[in-house]
């Protein structure tokens, strides 16, 4: 190697090292914060490792809003169905608020079968479920001691949260309790910062109530693995820096190993998710709602989850799915692999109807996903970012010495060309298909490109696609880290 070649290699190496460091990059000059992140970097304990390995989760939005399902008296609410209580006077049926606030008196989900839900989630391949104990309307699916607006005072009466926790626990699916800070039912709830004495006292009452309910949930459901917070964006809540910080510590002390995302509290500068120093406040980033990061750099090395609706933006049951695009199992597998390929969990939302049934479209999606997961889950559970650039064929995931390529774009000539940067420590030695364990022909290919930074491995995929779903190639990364081509032809310019 001549001096020029050596210098250019050093330059490439330093560029690679710099880009590899980017995900963990933090601001150099930190400001002193009392209520910022409690920890720098990801948690390393067993509970969090378990969370990290889930890959696929289920979200369930269920509550009183499932009764109207986005419409009432022939009128259609033009928003997310679980927000229907906030229907404006101008567009809604007369006396709507009052109607909504009395709907719980008819909540009697006679088709609800927690065991059936849990079985369906298990068959889909979900490793955890996030269940709405209380959404913004304030209605509690557990018999909270601190309000009358609960399941206990409906014709159904029974503790739905307990039924869900027990059924999912029995299936080995971890449960996370969704809890909305916003509570439209509590008289002390305020969105704007309380200013008058009366408002301040009312909000103090609301804070006590919120704390009581959270402690109650952790005590009532001791197997729940974490709390999934929502509705924490109000100015009033953001201002409660010390109080929320203390409460978070109290909840964690009550339940060692408890997992809480980045949506609970704000730092003293009013920052949510990330504090003023850019450090994550919580155990994982909870900002990926109905969106996915475009590259690994964007997630900055943090744990994260993506929660996704099947229609565009409906979480609770909406009777009318006819006019919107409904994501297909293919779409969802694509999103799942995009998430896990960048160290994220992917959580698909279901909105059961007012009687407790999961709609046929969702049941079908769960079934199709389950069929795919049954064959390909090895590429999902416990895998991580491969350290390789994203291939055009689909997504890489990695576990130990195994590199998984989930192929969405099958090449016309049936040869998948895997490009591995020369700087990458491992090399594919063998390949086989996950679906049928068939060995696939793998040859190294010297493309003879000038100053090429990649090495190429051609894998013949002999099978004609047996379905319209993606398939997975597994590569054993035990190959020696040696070059598969000489540089004899490199230009001297
Ligand atoms: O307003 C809610 C919405 O209804 C839904 O619960 C989602 C789920 O992440 N969270 C809020 C919007 O961010």
XYZ file of C-alpha atoms and ligand atoms in Angstrom:
506
model
C 0.000 0.000 0.000
C 1.462 3.366 -0.955
C 1.316 6.488 1.211
C -1.686 7.918 -0.634
C -3.641 4.685 -0.238
C -2.721 4.538 3.440
C -3.943 8.106 3.979
C -7.202 7.453 2.181
C -7.800 4.323 4.323
C -7.110 6.308 7.470
C -9.599 8.919 6.326
C -12.270 6.270 5.645
C -11.609 4.643 9.011
C -11.930 7.915 10.903
C -15.183 8.738 9.045
C -16.588 5.327 9.972
C -15.574 5.730 13.610
C -17.097 9.206 13.734
C -20.412 8.023 12.311
C -20.467 5.032 14.662
C -20.125 7.390 17.600
C -22.954 9.626 16.500
C -25.828 7.702 18.160
C -24.414 8.272 21.644
C -23.278 11.804 21.010
C -24.396 14.191 23.774
C -23.892 17.878 24.277
C -20.386 18.615 25.459
C -21.147 21.423 27.918
C -23.831 20.199 30.245
C -25.890 22.546 32.319
C -26.641 21.612 35.907
C -30.148 20.187 36.143
C -31.897 18.964 39.247
C -34.774 17.279 37.490
C -33.301 16.129 34.231
C -32.378 12.581 33.202
C -31.716 10.194 36.075
C -29.258 8.215 34.065
C -27.037 8.651 31.041
C -27.302 5.791 28.583
C -29.644 2.811 28.463
C -30.600 0.690 31.441
C -28.689 -2.573 31.582
C -30.784 -4.602 34.067
C -32.630 -7.834 33.236
C -36.108 -6.234 33.175
C -35.007 -3.726 30.583
C -33.179 -6.357 28.555
C -36.446 -8.299 28.497
C -38.234 -5.162 27.228
C -35.574 -4.688 24.562
C -36.031 -8.240 23.295
C -39.813 -8.000 22.785
C -39.726 -6.708 19.225
C -43.495 -6.868 18.777
C -46.207 -5.598 21.109
C -49.946 -4.977 21.161
C -51.626 -1.745 22.238
C -55.285 -1.809 23.279
C -57.406 1.330 23.500
C -60.673 0.495 25.143
C -63.139 2.537 27.121
C -66.514 4.264 27.017
C -65.614 5.860 23.674
C -65.998 2.428 22.091
C -69.787 2.735 22.505
C -70.267 5.644 20.053
C -67.369 4.403 17.909
C -66.906 7.819 16.281
C -70.579 8.582 15.612
C -73.796 9.433 17.400
C -77.360 10.053 16.276
C -76.376 9.932 12.619
C -73.541 12.441 13.062
C -69.896 11.608 12.535
C -67.120 12.938 14.750
C -64.246 14.173 12.630
C -61.375 13.156 14.895
C -59.845 10.184 16.660
C -62.727 8.105 18.037
C -61.302 7.999 21.581
C -61.458 11.815 21.659
C -65.178 11.954 20.878
C -66.066 13.463 24.228
C -64.382 16.669 23.051
C -66.737 16.965 20.044
C -67.522 20.667 19.647
C -70.996 21.906 20.613
C -71.339 23.329 17.123
C -70.981 19.964 15.301
C -72.124 17.428 17.853
C -75.609 16.174 18.693
C -77.343 18.370 21.287
C -76.198 17.983 24.872
C -73.315 15.763 23.783
C -71.053 16.188 26.851
C -73.826 15.157 29.142
C -74.676 12.206 26.913
C -71.059 11.076 26.903
C -70.603 11.457 30.631
C -73.560 9.159 31.195
C -72.586 6.517 28.648
C -70.819 4.469 31.315
C -74.244 3.566 32.652
C -74.702 1.416 29.568
C -71.185 -0.021 29.335
C -71.842 -3.735 29.393
C -69.342 -5.510 27.138
C -70.990 -8.895 27.012
C -68.663 -10.087 24.223
C -65.519 -9.262 26.174
C -63.328 -12.282 26.732
C -59.886 -11.367 28.030
C -58.642 -14.904 27.479
C -59.615 -14.743 23.839
C -57.827 -11.392 23.413
C -54.725 -12.788 25.059
C -54.816 -15.921 22.910
C -55.099 -13.770 19.801
C -52.187 -11.594 20.915
C -50.119 -14.679 21.635
C -50.917 -16.119 18.193
C -49.950 -12.791 16.620
C -46.551 -13.028 18.285
C -46.924 -10.090 20.689
C -44.550 -10.250 23.637
C -46.180 -7.399 25.539
C -49.397 -5.479 25.732
C -50.059 -1.856 26.664
C -53.589 -1.551 28.012
C -55.534 1.676 28.581
C -56.502 1.684 32.244
C -57.751 5.274 31.872
C -57.814 7.484 28.779
C -58.293 11.274 28.651
C -62.028 11.023 29.473
C -61.048 9.838 32.957
C -63.103 6.641 32.905
C -61.295 3.889 34.815
C -61.434 0.286 33.683
C -60.448 -0.728 37.196
C -62.528 -0.079 40.337
C -60.458 2.861 41.588
C -61.171 3.921 45.167
C -60.568 7.526 44.244
C -63.434 8.219 41.829
C -66.891 6.924 41.050
C -66.247 7.116 37.332
C -65.151 3.494 37.075
C -66.096 0.108 35.738
C -67.572 -0.751 39.144
C -70.460 1.599 38.470
C -71.331 0.185 35.064
C -73.673 -2.749 34.449
C -70.538 -4.836 33.813
C -69.109 -4.145 37.295
C -66.083 -6.479 37.072
C -62.488 -5.284 37.131
C -61.488 -5.284 33.455
C -57.859 -4.381 34.141
C -57.547 -7.456 36.343
C -59.140 -9.681 33.719
C -56.701 -8.398 31.107
C -53.652 -8.667 33.380
C -54.533 -12.211 34.433
C -55.285 -13.418 30.918
C -52.126 -11.932 29.382
C -49.981 -13.075 32.297
C -51.300 -16.592 31.726
C -50.094 -16.379 28.126
C -46.676 -15.106 29.168
C -47.322 -11.698 27.602
C -45.989 -8.840 29.741
C -48.483 -6.143 30.684
C -47.876 -2.386 30.698
C -50.519 -0.071 32.080
C -51.396 2.921 29.913
C -52.384 5.905 32.074
C -53.508 9.310 30.865
C -52.477 12.275 32.988
C -55.178 14.320 31.275
C -58.439 13.548 33.068
C -61.484 15.413 31.765
C -63.613 13.962 34.532
C -61.706 15.164 37.566
C -62.874 18.587 38.824
C -59.325 19.612 39.716
C -57.794 18.833 36.327
C -56.444 21.889 34.504
C -54.582 22.093 31.228
C -53.215 25.649 31.609
C -51.056 26.603 34.575
C -53.391 27.298 37.506
C -53.082 30.946 38.579
C -55.875 31.759 41.019
C -55.899 30.373 44.555
C -58.973 28.352 43.720
C -57.364 26.794 40.635
C -54.128 26.096 42.467
C -56.001 24.287 45.260
C -58.050 22.338 42.706
C -54.919 21.264 40.852
C -53.236 20.180 44.095
C -56.230 17.960 44.630
C -55.845 16.547 41.142
C -52.154 15.828 41.769
C -52.992 13.912 44.938
C -55.629 11.971 43.034
C -53.197 11.134 40.228
C -50.571 9.921 42.695
C -53.147 7.834 44.545
C -54.335 6.207 41.350
C -50.827 5.357 40.197
C -49.927 3.794 43.520
C -53.257 1.969 43.482
C -52.530 0.542 40.030
C -49.097 -0.704 41.045
C -50.516 -2.268 44.209
C -53.553 -3.833 42.526
C -51.605 -5.299 39.612
C -48.258 -6.404 40.996
C -47.269 -8.315 37.858
C -47.506 -5.299 35.542
C -44.048 -4.506 34.214
C -44.409 -0.827 33.556
C -46.491 2.304 33.170
C -47.087 3.831 29.742
C -47.914 7.492 30.256
C -49.861 9.734 27.928
C -51.510 13.162 28.013
C -48.575 14.678 29.886
C -48.118 17.685 27.625
C -50.269 20.230 29.483
C -48.573 23.394 30.723
C -49.964 22.712 34.203
C -48.312 19.266 34.373
C -45.027 20.385 32.812
C -44.637 22.926 35.610
C -44.754 20.220 38.328
C -41.079 19.422 37.903
C -40.068 18.518 41.440
C -43.356 16.862 42.290
C -43.350 14.609 39.193
C -39.693 13.790 39.716
C -40.424 12.741 43.306
C -43.418 10.733 42.189
C -41.415 8.906 39.540
C -38.860 7.971 42.201
C -41.636 6.848 44.535
C -43.205 4.637 41.864
C -39.850 3.100 41.003
C -39.137 2.417 44.688
C -42.520 0.745 45.007
C -41.826 -1.580 42.112
C -38.157 -2.338 41.468
C -37.516 -2.888 37.778
C -40.549 -0.795 36.773
C -40.301 0.504 33.221
C -41.416 4.054 32.452
C -40.956 5.779 29.121
C -40.077 9.383 28.372
C -43.622 10.772 28.549
C -44.050 11.194 32.259
C -42.435 14.435 33.287
C -40.547 17.514 32.182
C -37.278 18.997 33.440
C -37.115 22.412 35.134
C -36.631 24.088 31.751
C -39.894 22.614 30.476
C -38.254 20.010 28.218
C -40.105 16.749 27.682
C -38.609 13.404 26.587
C -35.083 14.831 26.480
C -33.802 17.212 29.115
C -32.002 20.485 28.410
C -28.760 18.514 27.960
C -30.302 16.214 25.379
C -30.415 13.235 27.760
C -33.419 10.940 27.772
C -35.796 11.294 30.717
C -37.142 7.786 31.167
C -36.194 4.245 30.293
C -36.915 4.503 26.579
C -37.960 7.148 24.092
C -41.704 7.307 23.747
C -41.796 9.897 20.999
C -42.329 7.574 18.037
C -46.086 7.646 17.807
C -47.322 6.727 14.310
C -43.880 7.398 12.918
C -40.586 5.608 12.476
C -37.028 6.904 12.459
C -35.470 7.095 9.035
C -32.035 5.974 10.191
C -30.216 4.608 13.231
C -28.511 7.970 13.820
C -31.870 9.568 14.594
C -32.516 7.391 17.682
C -29.160 8.401 19.164
C -28.498 4.999 20.716
C -31.575 5.180 22.960
C -34.125 2.441 23.534
C -37.437 3.358 21.907
C -40.862 2.064 20.934
C -43.154 2.929 18.053
C -46.903 2.747 18.644
C -48.921 2.417 15.451
C -52.566 2.569 14.490
C -53.994 0.325 11.767
C -56.137 3.087 10.197
C -54.485 6.539 9.893
C -55.173 7.958 13.389
C -57.810 6.028 15.250
C -56.902 4.361 18.524
C -60.304 3.679 20.035
C -62.985 1.776 18.112
C -64.230 3.666 15.060
C -67.176 1.994 13.371
C -66.312 3.500 10.005
C -63.138 2.117 8.519
C -64.543 2.209 5.005
C -63.247 5.629 4.041
C -59.645 5.383 5.200
C -56.596 3.383 4.242
C -56.212 0.333 6.447
C -52.643 -0.862 6.844
C -52.108 -4.350 5.522
C -50.178 -7.155 7.223
C -47.447 -6.462 4.628
C -47.303 -2.778 5.666
C -47.131 -3.747 9.319
C -44.421 -6.360 8.849
C -42.450 -3.687 6.967
C -42.825 -1.276 9.871
C -42.012 -3.991 12.401
C -38.772 -4.824 10.630
C -37.908 -1.165 10.160
C -38.314 -0.711 13.927
C -36.404 -3.778 15.123
C -33.626 -3.167 12.601
C -32.982 0.073 14.520
C -33.361 -1.339 18.055
C -37.006 -0.339 18.498
C -40.109 -2.236 19.604
C -43.139 -2.055 17.335
C -46.561 -1.915 18.976
C -49.756 -2.360 16.956
C -52.955 -0.831 18.278
C -56.303 -2.591 18.533
C -59.590 -0.872 19.395
C -62.241 -3.349 20.549
C -65.883 -2.320 20.102
C -68.340 -1.303 22.818
C -69.306 -4.906 23.436
C -65.715 -6.036 23.808
C -65.220 -7.713 20.439
C -62.104 -7.220 18.351
C -63.342 -6.316 14.887
C -62.903 -8.903 12.103
C -60.427 -6.699 10.176
C -58.137 -6.502 13.214
C -58.568 -10.206 13.933
C -57.542 -10.943 10.358
C -54.470 -8.716 10.622
C -53.501 -10.421 13.884
C -53.891 -13.819 12.213
C -51.812 -12.905 9.139
C -49.098 -11.329 11.241
C -49.111 -14.385 13.460
C -48.645 -16.658 10.471
C -45.668 -14.606 9.388
C -44.224 -14.435 12.892
C -44.575 -18.176 13.360
C -42.035 -18.680 10.572
C -39.897 -15.569 10.915
C -39.924 -14.526 14.580
C -36.284 -15.514 14.940
C -35.440 -12.404 12.914
C -37.447 -10.275 15.377
C -37.166 -11.410 19.014
C -33.959 -10.526 20.781
C -32.354 -9.099 17.661
C -30.642 -5.758 17.288
C -29.218 -3.238 14.886
C -26.689 -4.998 12.670
C -24.211 -2.149 12.346
C -24.604 -2.341 8.563
C -26.079 0.216 6.176
C -29.708 -0.509 5.324
C -29.889 -2.706 2.213
C -32.337 -1.947 -0.609
C -33.705 -5.490 -0.333
C -35.261 -4.889 3.079
C -33.930 -4.855 6.631
C -31.084 -6.441 8.557
C -31.360 -7.596 12.145
C -28.669 -9.396 14.093
C -28.305 -11.792 16.986
C -24.804 -12.916 17.971
C -23.187 -14.370 14.881
C -26.386 -14.491 12.895
C -27.288 -11.806 10.410
C -30.921 -11.802 9.245
C -31.986 -10.170 6.027
C -35.748 -9.795 5.718
C -36.287 -9.462 1.986
C -39.117 -7.228 0.800
C -37.625 -6.525 -2.634
C -36.708 -9.755 -4.346
C -34.125 -9.190 -7.101
C -35.259 -10.089 -10.621
C -32.301 -12.445 -11.162
C -32.866 -14.287 -7.884
C -29.459 -13.253 -6.530
C -29.334 -11.162 -3.397
C -26.043 -9.259 -3.343
C -25.073 -8.469 0.235
C -22.629 -5.569 0.474
C -20.523 -5.665 3.625
C -18.240 -2.691 4.321
C -14.614 -3.755 4.565
C -14.504 -2.099 7.979
C -17.151 -4.502 9.331
C -15.631 -7.042 11.675
C -17.555 -10.097 10.497
C -18.105 -11.804 7.163
C -20.967 -14.034 6.023
C -19.751 -17.612 5.609
C -22.974 -19.542 4.989
C -26.576 -18.704 4.261
C -29.899 -20.461 4.562
C -33.549 -19.554 4.329
C -35.405 -19.277 7.610
C -38.690 -20.585 6.266
C -37.450 -24.026 5.246
C -33.889 -24.106 6.575
C -32.691 -24.726 3.021
C -28.992 -23.966 2.476
C -28.529 -21.154 0.000
C -25.559 -20.848 -2.333
C -23.289 -18.023 -1.150
C -20.291 -16.874 -3.167
C -17.960 -13.970 -2.656
C -17.867 -11.629 -5.585
C -15.128 -9.210 -6.506
C -16.910 -6.428 -8.291
C -13.624 -4.852 -9.286
C -14.830 -1.353 -8.533
C -12.204 1.312 -8.015
C -11.444 1.860 -4.267
C -14.540 -0.051 -3.293
C -15.343 0.131 0.434
C -17.565 -2.923 0.270
C -17.174 -6.626 -0.158
C -19.941 -8.577 -1.867
C -21.625 -11.868 -1.138
C -24.049 -13.225 -3.688
C -26.786 -15.411 -2.287
C -28.960 -17.350 -4.691
C -32.551 -17.472 -3.599
C -33.861 -20.407 -5.604
C -37.357 -20.441 -4.302
C -40.081 -18.730 -6.208
C -41.970 -16.582 -3.720
C -44.560 -18.857 -2.142
C -46.504 -15.923 -0.745
C -46.641 -12.171 -1.138
C -45.018 -11.711 2.255
C -41.328 -10.994 2.887
C -38.921 -13.844 3.581
C -35.815 -14.094 5.719
C -32.286 -15.155 4.801
C -29.977 -16.066 7.686
C -26.253 -15.593 7.271
C -23.684 -17.123 9.592
C -21.153 -14.444 10.332
C -18.261 -16.749 11.007
C -16.270 -15.984 7.912
C -12.724 -14.779 8.355
C -12.346 -11.036 8.037
C -10.384 -11.238 4.825
C -10.591 -9.396 1.576
C -12.295 -10.948 -1.404
C -10.493 -8.997 -4.039
C -7.188 -7.338 -4.657
C -6.794 -3.650 -5.317
C -4.648 -4.205 -8.379
C -6.947 -2.198 -10.574
C -7.465 0.824 -8.320
C -6.916 4.150 -9.993
C -3.935 6.233 -8.922
C -5.679 9.602 -9.259
O -54.329 11.615 22.578
C -53.795 10.345 22.642
C -54.405 9.405 21.643
O -55.770 9.339 21.840
C -53.789 8.030 21.833
O -54.060 7.534 23.114
C -52.311 8.094 21.630
C -51.587 6.794 21.838
O -50.226 6.965 21.900
N -51.703 9.081 22.535
C -52.294 10.408 22.531
C -51.740 11.282 21.502
O -50.375 11.368 21.611
